[in-house]
mmCIF file of C-alpha atoms and ligand atoms in Angstrom:
data_model
loop_
_atom_site.group_PDB
_atom_site.id
_atom_site.type_symbol
_atom_site.label_atom_id
_atom_site.label_comp_id
_atom_site.label_asym_id
_atom_site.label_seq_id
_atom_site.Cartn_x
_atom_site.Cartn_y
_atom_site.Cartn_z
ATOM 1 C CA ASN A 1 31.063 6.125 78.288
ATOM 2 C CA MET A 2 32.036 2.827 78.143
ATOM 3 C CA SER A 3 29.603 1.695 75.596
ATOM 4 C CA ALA A 4 30.211 4.487 73.578
ATOM 5 C CA ALA A 5 30.485 2.572 70.049
ATOM 6 C CA SER A 6 27.042 2.530 67.998
ATOM 7 C CA THR A 7 28.797 -0.765 66.549
ATOM 8 C CA PHE A 8 30.929 -3.638 68.032
ATOM 9 C CA ARG A 9 31.371 -6.714 66.539
ATOM 10 C CA THR A 10 33.392 -9.170 68.394
ATOM 11 C CA ILE A 11 34.514 -12.664 68.756
ATOM 12 C CA ILE A 12 35.831 -14.765 71.791
ATOM 13 C CA LEU A 13 38.381 -17.528 70.840
ATOM 14 C CA GLY A 14 39.722 -20.146 73.392
ATOM 15 C CA ALA A 15 40.271 -23.661 73.756
ATOM 16 C CA PRO A 16 37.775 -25.675 75.360
ATOM 17 C CA GLY A 17 37.266 -24.859 79.383
ATOM 18 C CA SER A 18 39.249 -21.643 78.832
ATOM 19 C CA GLY A 19 36.432 -19.559 79.844
ATOM 20 C CA LYS A 20 34.922 -18.028 77.532
ATOM 21 C CA GLY A 21 31.410 -18.048 78.530
ATOM 22 C CA THR A 22 32.508 -17.009 81.874
ATOM 23 C CA ILE A 23 34.338 -13.449 80.037
ATOM 24 C CA ALA A 24 32.121 -13.512 77.197
ATOM 25 C CA GLU A 25 28.787 -12.875 79.879
ATOM 26 C CA ARG A 26 31.038 -10.155 81.576
ATOM 27 C CA VAL A 27 31.813 -8.334 78.568
ATOM 28 C CA CYS A 28 28.280 -8.526 77.332
ATOM 29 C CA LYS A 29 26.658 -7.147 81.154
ATOM 30 C CA THR A 30 29.584 -4.796 80.276
ATOM 31 C CA PHE A 31 29.190 -3.233 77.024
ATOM 32 C CA GLY A 32 25.776 -4.009 75.917
ATOM 33 C CA LEU A 33 26.251 -6.564 73.750
ATOM 34 C CA GLN A 34 24.594 -9.920 72.331
ATOM 35 C CA HIS A 35 26.168 -12.661 73.205
ATOM 36 C CA ILE A 36 26.076 -15.649 70.801
ATOM 37 C CA VAL A 37 26.942 -18.684 71.513
ATOM 38 C CA SER A 38 26.961 -21.345 68.708
ATOM 39 C CA GLY A 39 27.345 -24.681 71.532
ATOM 40 C CA ASP A 40 24.329 -23.363 73.450
ATOM 41 C CA ILE A 41 22.504 -23.344 69.886
ATOM 42 C CA LEU A 42 23.201 -26.691 69.595
ATOM 43 C CA ARG A 43 22.547 -28.070 72.762
ATOM 44 C CA LYS A 44 19.170 -26.151 72.498
ATOM 45 C CA GLN A 45 18.477 -28.540 69.534
ATOM 46 C CA GLN A 46 19.285 -31.364 71.187
ATOM 47 C CA GLN A 47 17.000 -30.822 73.917
ATOM 48 C CA GLU A 48 14.081 -29.981 71.704
ATOM 49 C CA ASN A 49 14.891 -33.460 70.139
ATOM 50 C CA THR A 50 15.139 -31.990 66.625
ATOM 51 C CA GLU A 51 16.131 -33.610 63.595
ATOM 52 C CA LEU A 52 19.185 -31.098 63.467
ATOM 53 C CA GLY A 53 20.077 -32.002 67.129
ATOM 54 C CA LYS A 54 19.708 -36.129 66.629
ATOM 55 C CA GLU A 55 22.019 -35.310 63.482
ATOM 56 C CA VAL A 56 24.661 -33.147 65.706
ATOM 57 C CA THR A 57 24.793 -35.765 68.704
ATOM 58 C CA ASN A 58 27.429 -38.225 67.773
ATOM 59 C CA TYR A 59 29.497 -35.235 66.841
ATOM 60 C CA ILE A 60 29.606 -33.301 69.970
ATOM 61 C CA SER A 61 29.862 -36.182 72.609
ATOM 62 C CA SER A 62 33.193 -37.773 70.444
ATOM 63 C CA GLY A 63 34.777 -34.472 70.465
ATOM 64 C CA ALA A 64 34.364 -33.674 66.930
ATOM 65 C CA LEU A 65 32.902 -30.337 65.394
ATOM 66 C CA VAL A 66 29.632 -30.584 64.077
ATOM 67 C CA PRO A 67 29.821 -29.842 59.785
ATOM 68 C CA ASP A 68 31.248 -26.585 58.723
ATOM 69 C CA GLU A 69 28.275 -26.718 56.707
ATOM 70 C CA LEU A 70 25.375 -27.115 59.657
ATOM 71 C CA ILE A 71 26.753 -24.669 61.986
ATOM 72 C CA ILE A 72 27.356 -22.048 59.105
ATOM 73 C CA SER A 73 24.016 -22.082 57.976
ATOM 74 C CA LEU A 74 22.652 -21.960 61.808
ATOM 75 C CA MET A 75 24.728 -19.088 62.344
ATOM 76 C CA SER A 76 23.907 -17.402 59.129
ATOM 77 C CA LYS A 77 20.326 -17.289 60.509
ATOM 78 C CA GLU A 78 20.844 -16.381 63.932
ATOM 79 C CA MET A 79 23.530 -13.361 62.308
ATOM 80 C CA LYS A 80 20.045 -12.003 60.153
ATOM 81 C CA THR A 81 18.208 -11.296 63.505
ATOM 82 C CA VAL A 82 20.974 -9.300 65.848
ATOM 83 C CA GLY A 83 21.796 -6.019 66.354
ATOM 84 C CA PRO A 84 24.585 -3.871 65.706
ATOM 85 C CA LYS A 85 27.004 -4.674 68.818
ATOM 86 C CA TRP A 86 27.850 -8.575 69.240
ATOM 87 C CA LEU A 87 29.929 -11.132 70.625
ATOM 88 C CA LEU A 88 30.648 -14.677 69.254
ATOM 89 C CA ASP A 89 31.284 -17.258 71.008
ATOM 90 C CA GLY A 90 32.161 -20.677 70.038
ATOM 91 C CA PHE A 91 31.794 -19.249 66.435
ATOM 92 C CA PRO A 92 34.140 -19.449 63.780
ATOM 93 C CA ARG A 93 35.970 -22.433 64.598
ATOM 94 C CA THR A 94 37.952 -23.251 61.371
ATOM 95 C CA PHE A 95 38.722 -21.312 58.227
ATOM 96 C CA PRO A 96 35.737 -21.851 56.095
ATOM 97 C CA GLN A 97 33.403 -20.457 59.322
ATOM 98 C CA ALA A 98 35.551 -17.323 59.419
ATOM 99 C CA GLU A 99 35.834 -16.915 55.759
ATOM 100 C CA LYS A 100 32.026 -17.249 55.829
ATOM 101 C CA LEU A 101 31.518 -14.729 58.068
ATOM 102 C CA HIS A 102 33.578 -12.371 56.928
ATOM 103 C CA LYS A 103 31.556 -12.372 53.527
ATOM 104 C CA GLU A 104 28.785 -11.702 55.658
ATOM 105 C CA VAL A 105 29.635 -9.100 57.870
ATOM 106 C CA GLY A 106 33.280 -7.946 56.465
ATOM 107 C CA MET A 107 36.039 -8.276 59.421
ATOM 108 C CA VAL A 108 35.328 -8.100 62.917
ATOM 109 C CA ASP A 109 36.103 -5.004 65.384
ATOM 110 C CA SER A 110 37.993 -7.123 67.505
ATOM 111 C CA VAL A 111 39.062 -10.929 68.265
ATOM 112 C CA ILE A 112 39.891 -11.944 72.029
ATOM 113 C CA ASN A 113 41.863 -15.042 72.674
ATOM 114 C CA LEU A 114 41.979 -16.811 75.714
ATOM 115 C CA ASP A 115 45.078 -18.650 76.411
ATOM 116 C CA ILE A 116 44.863 -20.771 79.254
ATOM 117 C CA PRO A 117 47.409 -23.963 80.039
ATOM 118 C CA PHE A 118 45.659 -27.074 79.323
ATOM 119 C CA ASP A 119 45.957 -28.638 82.499
ATOM 120 C CA VAL A 120 43.948 -25.748 84.488
ATOM 121 C CA ILE A 121 41.713 -26.648 81.755
ATOM 122 C CA ARG A 122 40.878 -29.822 82.524
ATOM 123 C CA LYS A 123 40.648 -29.213 85.891
ATOM 124 C CA ARG A 124 37.770 -26.723 85.539
ATOM 125 C CA ILE A 125 35.932 -28.981 83.405
ATOM 126 C CA GLU A 126 35.721 -31.587 85.827
ATOM 127 C CA SER A 127 33.724 -29.545 88.120
ATOM 128 C CA ARG A 128 31.302 -27.660 85.744
ATOM 129 C CA TYR A 129 27.517 -28.155 85.749
ATOM 130 C CA ILE A 130 24.911 -26.525 83.491
ATOM 131 C CA HIS A 131 21.563 -25.567 83.171
ATOM 132 C CA PHE A 132 20.935 -27.292 79.439
ATOM 133 C CA ALA A 133 17.904 -25.383 79.161
ATOM 134 C CA SER A 134 19.450 -21.868 79.256
ATOM 135 C CA GLY A 135 23.169 -22.760 79.150
ATOM 136 C CA ARG A 136 23.911 -21.057 82.168
ATOM 137 C CA THR A 137 27.177 -22.596 83.551
ATOM 138 C CA TYR A 138 28.094 -22.881 87.061
ATOM 139 C CA ASN A 139 31.382 -24.887 88.898
ATOM 140 C CA LEU A 140 31.258 -26.784 91.902
ATOM 141 C CA GLU A 141 34.561 -24.497 93.244
ATOM 142 C CA PHE A 142 34.678 -21.152 91.137
ATOM 143 C CA ASN A 143 31.029 -20.414 90.190
ATOM 144 C CA PRO A 144 28.759 -22.905 92.538
ATOM 145 C CA PRO A 145 24.959 -22.362 92.467
ATOM 146 C CA LYS A 146 23.063 -20.739 95.310
ATOM 147 C CA VAL A 147 21.150 -24.014 96.390
ATOM 148 C CA PRO A 148 23.848 -27.307 95.892
ATOM 149 C CA PHE A 149 22.514 -28.936 92.485
ATOM 150 C CA LYS A 150 19.877 -26.490 91.527
ATOM 151 C CA ASP A 151 19.939 -23.480 89.012
ATOM 152 C CA ASP A 152 20.001 -20.101 90.031
ATOM 153 C CA VAL A 153 16.938 -18.517 88.298
ATOM 154 C CA THR A 154 14.723 -21.818 87.831
ATOM 155 C CA GLY A 155 15.272 -23.837 90.161
ATOM 156 C CA GLU A 156 15.393 -26.711 87.987
ATOM 157 C CA PRO A 157 18.657 -29.220 88.101
ATOM 158 C CA ILE A 158 21.515 -28.426 86.986
ATOM 159 C CA THR A 159 23.576 -31.535 85.104
ATOM 160 C CA ARG A 160 26.915 -32.146 83.420
ATOM 161 C CA ARG A 161 27.405 -31.446 80.239
ATOM 162 C CA PRO A 162 28.066 -35.477 78.466
ATOM 163 C CA ASP A 163 31.096 -34.109 76.550
ATOM 164 C CA ASP A 164 33.008 -33.225 79.644
ATOM 165 C CA GLU A 165 33.606 -36.708 80.432
ATOM 166 C CA PRO A 166 37.378 -36.881 80.758
ATOM 167 C CA GLU A 167 38.262 -38.791 77.277
ATOM 168 C CA VAL A 168 35.916 -36.294 75.691
ATOM 169 C CA VAL A 169 37.904 -33.465 76.830
ATOM 170 C CA MET A 170 40.725 -34.568 75.371
ATOM 171 C CA ALA A 171 39.756 -35.155 72.221
ATOM 172 C CA ARG A 172 37.800 -31.666 72.315
ATOM 173 C CA LEU A 173 41.240 -30.214 73.057
ATOM 174 C CA LYS A 174 42.770 -31.967 69.912
ATOM 175 C CA THR A 175 40.436 -30.904 67.498
ATOM 176 C CA TYR A 176 40.705 -26.815 68.738
ATOM 177 C CA ARG A 177 44.930 -27.690 68.411
ATOM 178 C CA GLU A 178 44.304 -28.922 64.754
ATOM 179 C CA ARG A 179 40.938 -27.054 63.541
ATOM 180 C CA THR A 180 40.548 -23.457 65.593
ATOM 181 C CA GLU A 181 44.021 -22.793 66.909
ATOM 182 C CA PRO A 182 45.166 -22.105 63.121
ATOM 183 C CA LEU A 183 42.870 -19.443 62.946
ATOM 184 C CA LEU A 184 44.594 -16.910 65.693
ATOM 185 C CA ASP A 185 46.961 -16.237 62.841
ATOM 186 C CA TYR A 186 44.523 -15.083 60.563
ATOM 187 C CA TYR A 187 43.099 -12.828 62.963
ATOM 188 C CA ARG A 188 46.417 -11.468 64.076
ATOM 189 C CA LYS A 189 46.977 -10.827 60.620
ATOM 190 C CA ALA A 190 44.159 -8.820 59.895
ATOM 191 C CA GLY A 191 45.445 -6.639 62.758
ATOM 192 C CA VAL A 192 42.223 -7.021 65.419
ATOM 193 C CA LEU A 193 43.851 -10.255 67.720
ATOM 194 C CA LYS A 194 44.175 -9.108 71.602
ATOM 195 C CA GLU A 195 45.599 -11.985 73.431
ATOM 196 C CA PHE A 196 45.117 -13.058 77.275
ATOM 197 C CA GLN A 197 47.220 -15.543 79.377
ATOM 198 C CA GLY A 198 46.552 -16.771 82.529
ATOM 199 C CA THR A 199 45.014 -19.129 85.263
ATOM 200 C CA GLU A 200 42.220 -17.364 86.518
ATOM 201 C CA SER A 201 39.389 -15.198 84.973
ATOM 202 C CA ASN A 202 39.074 -12.892 87.552
ATOM 203 C CA VAL A 203 42.628 -11.924 87.048
ATOM 204 C CA ILE A 204 42.121 -11.573 83.023
ATOM 205 C CA TRP A 205 38.636 -9.626 83.231
ATOM 206 C CA PRO A 206 39.949 -6.659 84.150
ATOM 207 C CA PHE A 207 42.337 -6.478 81.656
ATOM 208 C CA VAL A 208 39.598 -7.770 78.916
ATOM 209 C CA LYS A 209 37.538 -4.524 79.877
ATOM 210 C CA GLU A 210 39.893 -2.163 79.911
ATOM 211 C CA TYR A 211 40.793 -3.264 76.443
ATOM 212 C CA LEU A 212 37.672 -3.092 75.173
ATOM 213 C CA GLU A 213 36.814 0.072 76.207
ATOM 214 C CA ALA A 214 39.636 1.302 74.343
ATOM 215 C CA GLN A 215 38.708 -0.691 71.369
ATOM 216 C CA MET A 216 35.339 1.006 72.013
ATOM 217 C CA ASN A 217 36.070 4.625 72.154
ATOM 218 C CA SER A 218 39.008 3.996 69.191
ATOM 219 C CA ALA A 219 36.586 2.788 66.983
ATOM 220 C CA GLU A 220 33.714 5.888 67.914
ATOM 221 C CA SER A 221 36.434 8.662 66.919
ATOM 222 C CA ASN A 222 37.396 7.130 64.046
ATOM 223 C CA LYS A 223 33.493 6.994 63.043
ATOM 224 C CA ARG A 224 33.536 10.653 64.083
ATOM 225 C CA ASP A 225 37.316 11.575 61.905
ATOM 226 C CA LYS A 226 35.129 10.437 58.796
ATOM 227 C CA LYS A 227 32.319 12.090 59.390
HETATM 228 P P1 G5P B 1 30.729 -25.198 73.169
HETATM 229 O O1 G5P B 1 29.638 -25.313 73.810
HETATM 230 O O2 G5P B 1 31.429 -24.197 72.598
HETATM 231 P P2 G5P B 1 33.692 -25.505 74.424
HETATM 232 O O3 G5P B 1 34.636 -26.665 73.741
HETATM 233 O O4 G5P B 1 34.574 -24.360 73.316
HETATM 234 O O5 G5P B 1 31.981 -25.849 73.895
HETATM 235 P P3 G5P B 1 33.282 -24.707 76.942
HETATM 236 O O6 G5P B 1 33.733 -26.083 77.205
HETATM 237 O O7 G5P B 1 32.014 -24.307 77.095
HETATM 238 O O8 G5P B 1 33.811 -24.311 75.030
HETATM 239 P P4 G5P B 1 34.640 -22.157 77.676
HETATM 240 O O9 G5P B 1 32.944 -21.102 77.224
HETATM 241 O O10 G5P B 1 35.512 -21.878 77.227
HETATM 242 O O11 G5P B 1 34.306 -23.806 77.518
HETATM 243 O O12 G5P B 1 34.346 -21.991 79.546
HETATM 244 P P5 G5P B 1 33.939 -21.978 80.458
HETATM 245 O O13 G5P B 1 32.343 -22.301 80.528
HETATM 246 O O14 G5P B 1 33.298 -20.413 80.715
HETATM 247 O O15 G5P B 1 34.473 -22.168 81.430
HETATM 248 C C1 G5P B 1 34.557 -23.933 81.937
HETATM 249 C C2 G5P B 1 34.460 -23.798 83.116
HETATM 250 O O16 G5P B 1 35.453 -23.363 84.034
HETATM 251 C C3 G5P B 1 32.892 -23.697 84.073
HETATM 252 O O17 G5P B 1 32.731 -24.364 84.983
HETATM 253 C C4 G5P B 1 33.596 -21.898 84.773
HETATM 254 O O18 G5P B 1 32.421 -21.936 86.105
HETATM 255 C C5 G5P B 1 34.963 -22.707 85.389
HETATM 256 N N1 G5P B 1 35.865 -21.388 85.179
HETATM 257 C C6 G5P B 1 35.582 -20.418 84.082
HETATM 258 N N2 G5P B 1 36.894 -19.326 84.998
HETATM 259 C C7 G5P B 1 37.662 -19.919 85.988
HETATM 260 C C8 G5P B 1 38.467 -19.541 87.280
HETATM 261 O O19 G5P B 1 38.869 -18.508 86.913
HETATM 262 N N3 G5P B 1 38.815 -20.664 87.558
HETATM 263 C C9 G5P B 1 38.434 -21.776 88.160
HETATM 264 N N4 G5P B 1 38.299 -22.503 89.161
HETATM 265 N N5 G5P B 1 37.109 -22.190 87.387
HETATM 266 C C10 G5P B 1 36.693 -21.498 86.309
HETATM 267 O O20 G5P B 1 30.837 -26.486 72.103
HETATM 268 C C11 G5P B 1 30.533 -27.495 72.284
HETATM 269 C C12 G5P B 1 30.604 -28.716 71.130
HETATM 270 O O21 G5P B 1 29.848 -28.022 69.985
HETATM 271 C C13 G5P B 1 30.000 -28.148 68.797
HETATM 272 C C14 G5P B 1 31.409 -29.070 68.769
HETATM 273 O O22 G5P B 1 30.737 -30.735 69.168
HETATM 274 C C15 G5P B 1 31.552 -28.761 70.204
HETATM 275 O O23 G5P B 1 32.448 -29.526 70.870
HETATM 276 N N6 G5P B 1 30.414 -27.039 68.401
HETATM 277 C C16 G5P B 1 30.858 -26.616 66.746
HETATM 278 N N7 G5P B 1 30.942 -27.551 66.078
HETATM 279 C C17 G5P B 1 31.255 -26.701 64.735
HETATM 280 N N8 G5P B 1 31.743 -25.900 64.540
HETATM 281 C C18 G5P B 1 31.441 -24.487 65.687
HETATM 282 N N9 G5P B 1 31.294 -23.460 65.378
HETATM 283 C C19 G5P B 1 30.950 -25.227 66.511
HETATM 284 N N10 G5P B 1 30.275 -24.454 67.710
HETATM 285 C C20 G5P B 1 29.930 -25.691 68.930
HETATM 286 MG MG1 MG B 2 31.137 -22.164 76.702
#
């Protein structure tokens, strides 16, 4: 049974465009986890044109992170509504965020890191389109919509993310290097980090799947042993 564990809390890490959303979607479908995407939560605020949405726009469009207090408060609210099996995508991204998460839920069961060369990432992002309202993501080459430039589910137009312009992508990659990459060591020391290297999501995915199956089975047998 692939979803044997009754609780499972995981994080997916990786540079912008590394395929977090792509892999996470498959993980969540296969193992029945809730997919919580910090970027989608922020973009929803932007789309609804809330005060918070207006406040975060300058950060996002310049490739900077939004302030810790702001994202922590949004995510804390979100975490109160989730069930026992989830995957965080895009959070935490700084030490204060990781510490806050640890304080609220303890150490997660596993952290997946996608390690993809930056030149591959830059190419992928050039042909990414999204359905802004839902966060559904396409790629003109890798994962094209059924009807050109239309969302598969709603038929609404799909668009480029404003922060996918090349200059902003460079800034996002720099931000990632400086602020988020150091978290790898934190999770490595906690013994929960698993790294995947490669250039294609379809090649990486079966390894991620195999790894998580083993993790969930051992999480379950540990619980049985403790009883
Ligand atoms: P986001 O939204 O979290 P990023 O920058 O971390 O944004 P992003 O861009 O969403 O990450 P991803 O999810 O890692 O990338 O990648 P993806 O969408 O799955 O894949 C990228 C593209 O490549 C897609 O078109 C996909 O179809 C395609 N693709 C996938 N695999 C392959 C493949 O094998 N081959 C090919 N050819 N294509 C492929 O955050 C946005 C902003 O929000 C703020 C920040 O300002 C951030 O910049 N923010 C936060 N700020 C502070 N703290 C936080 N915790 C924050 N979270 C968000
Ligand atoms: Mg994403």
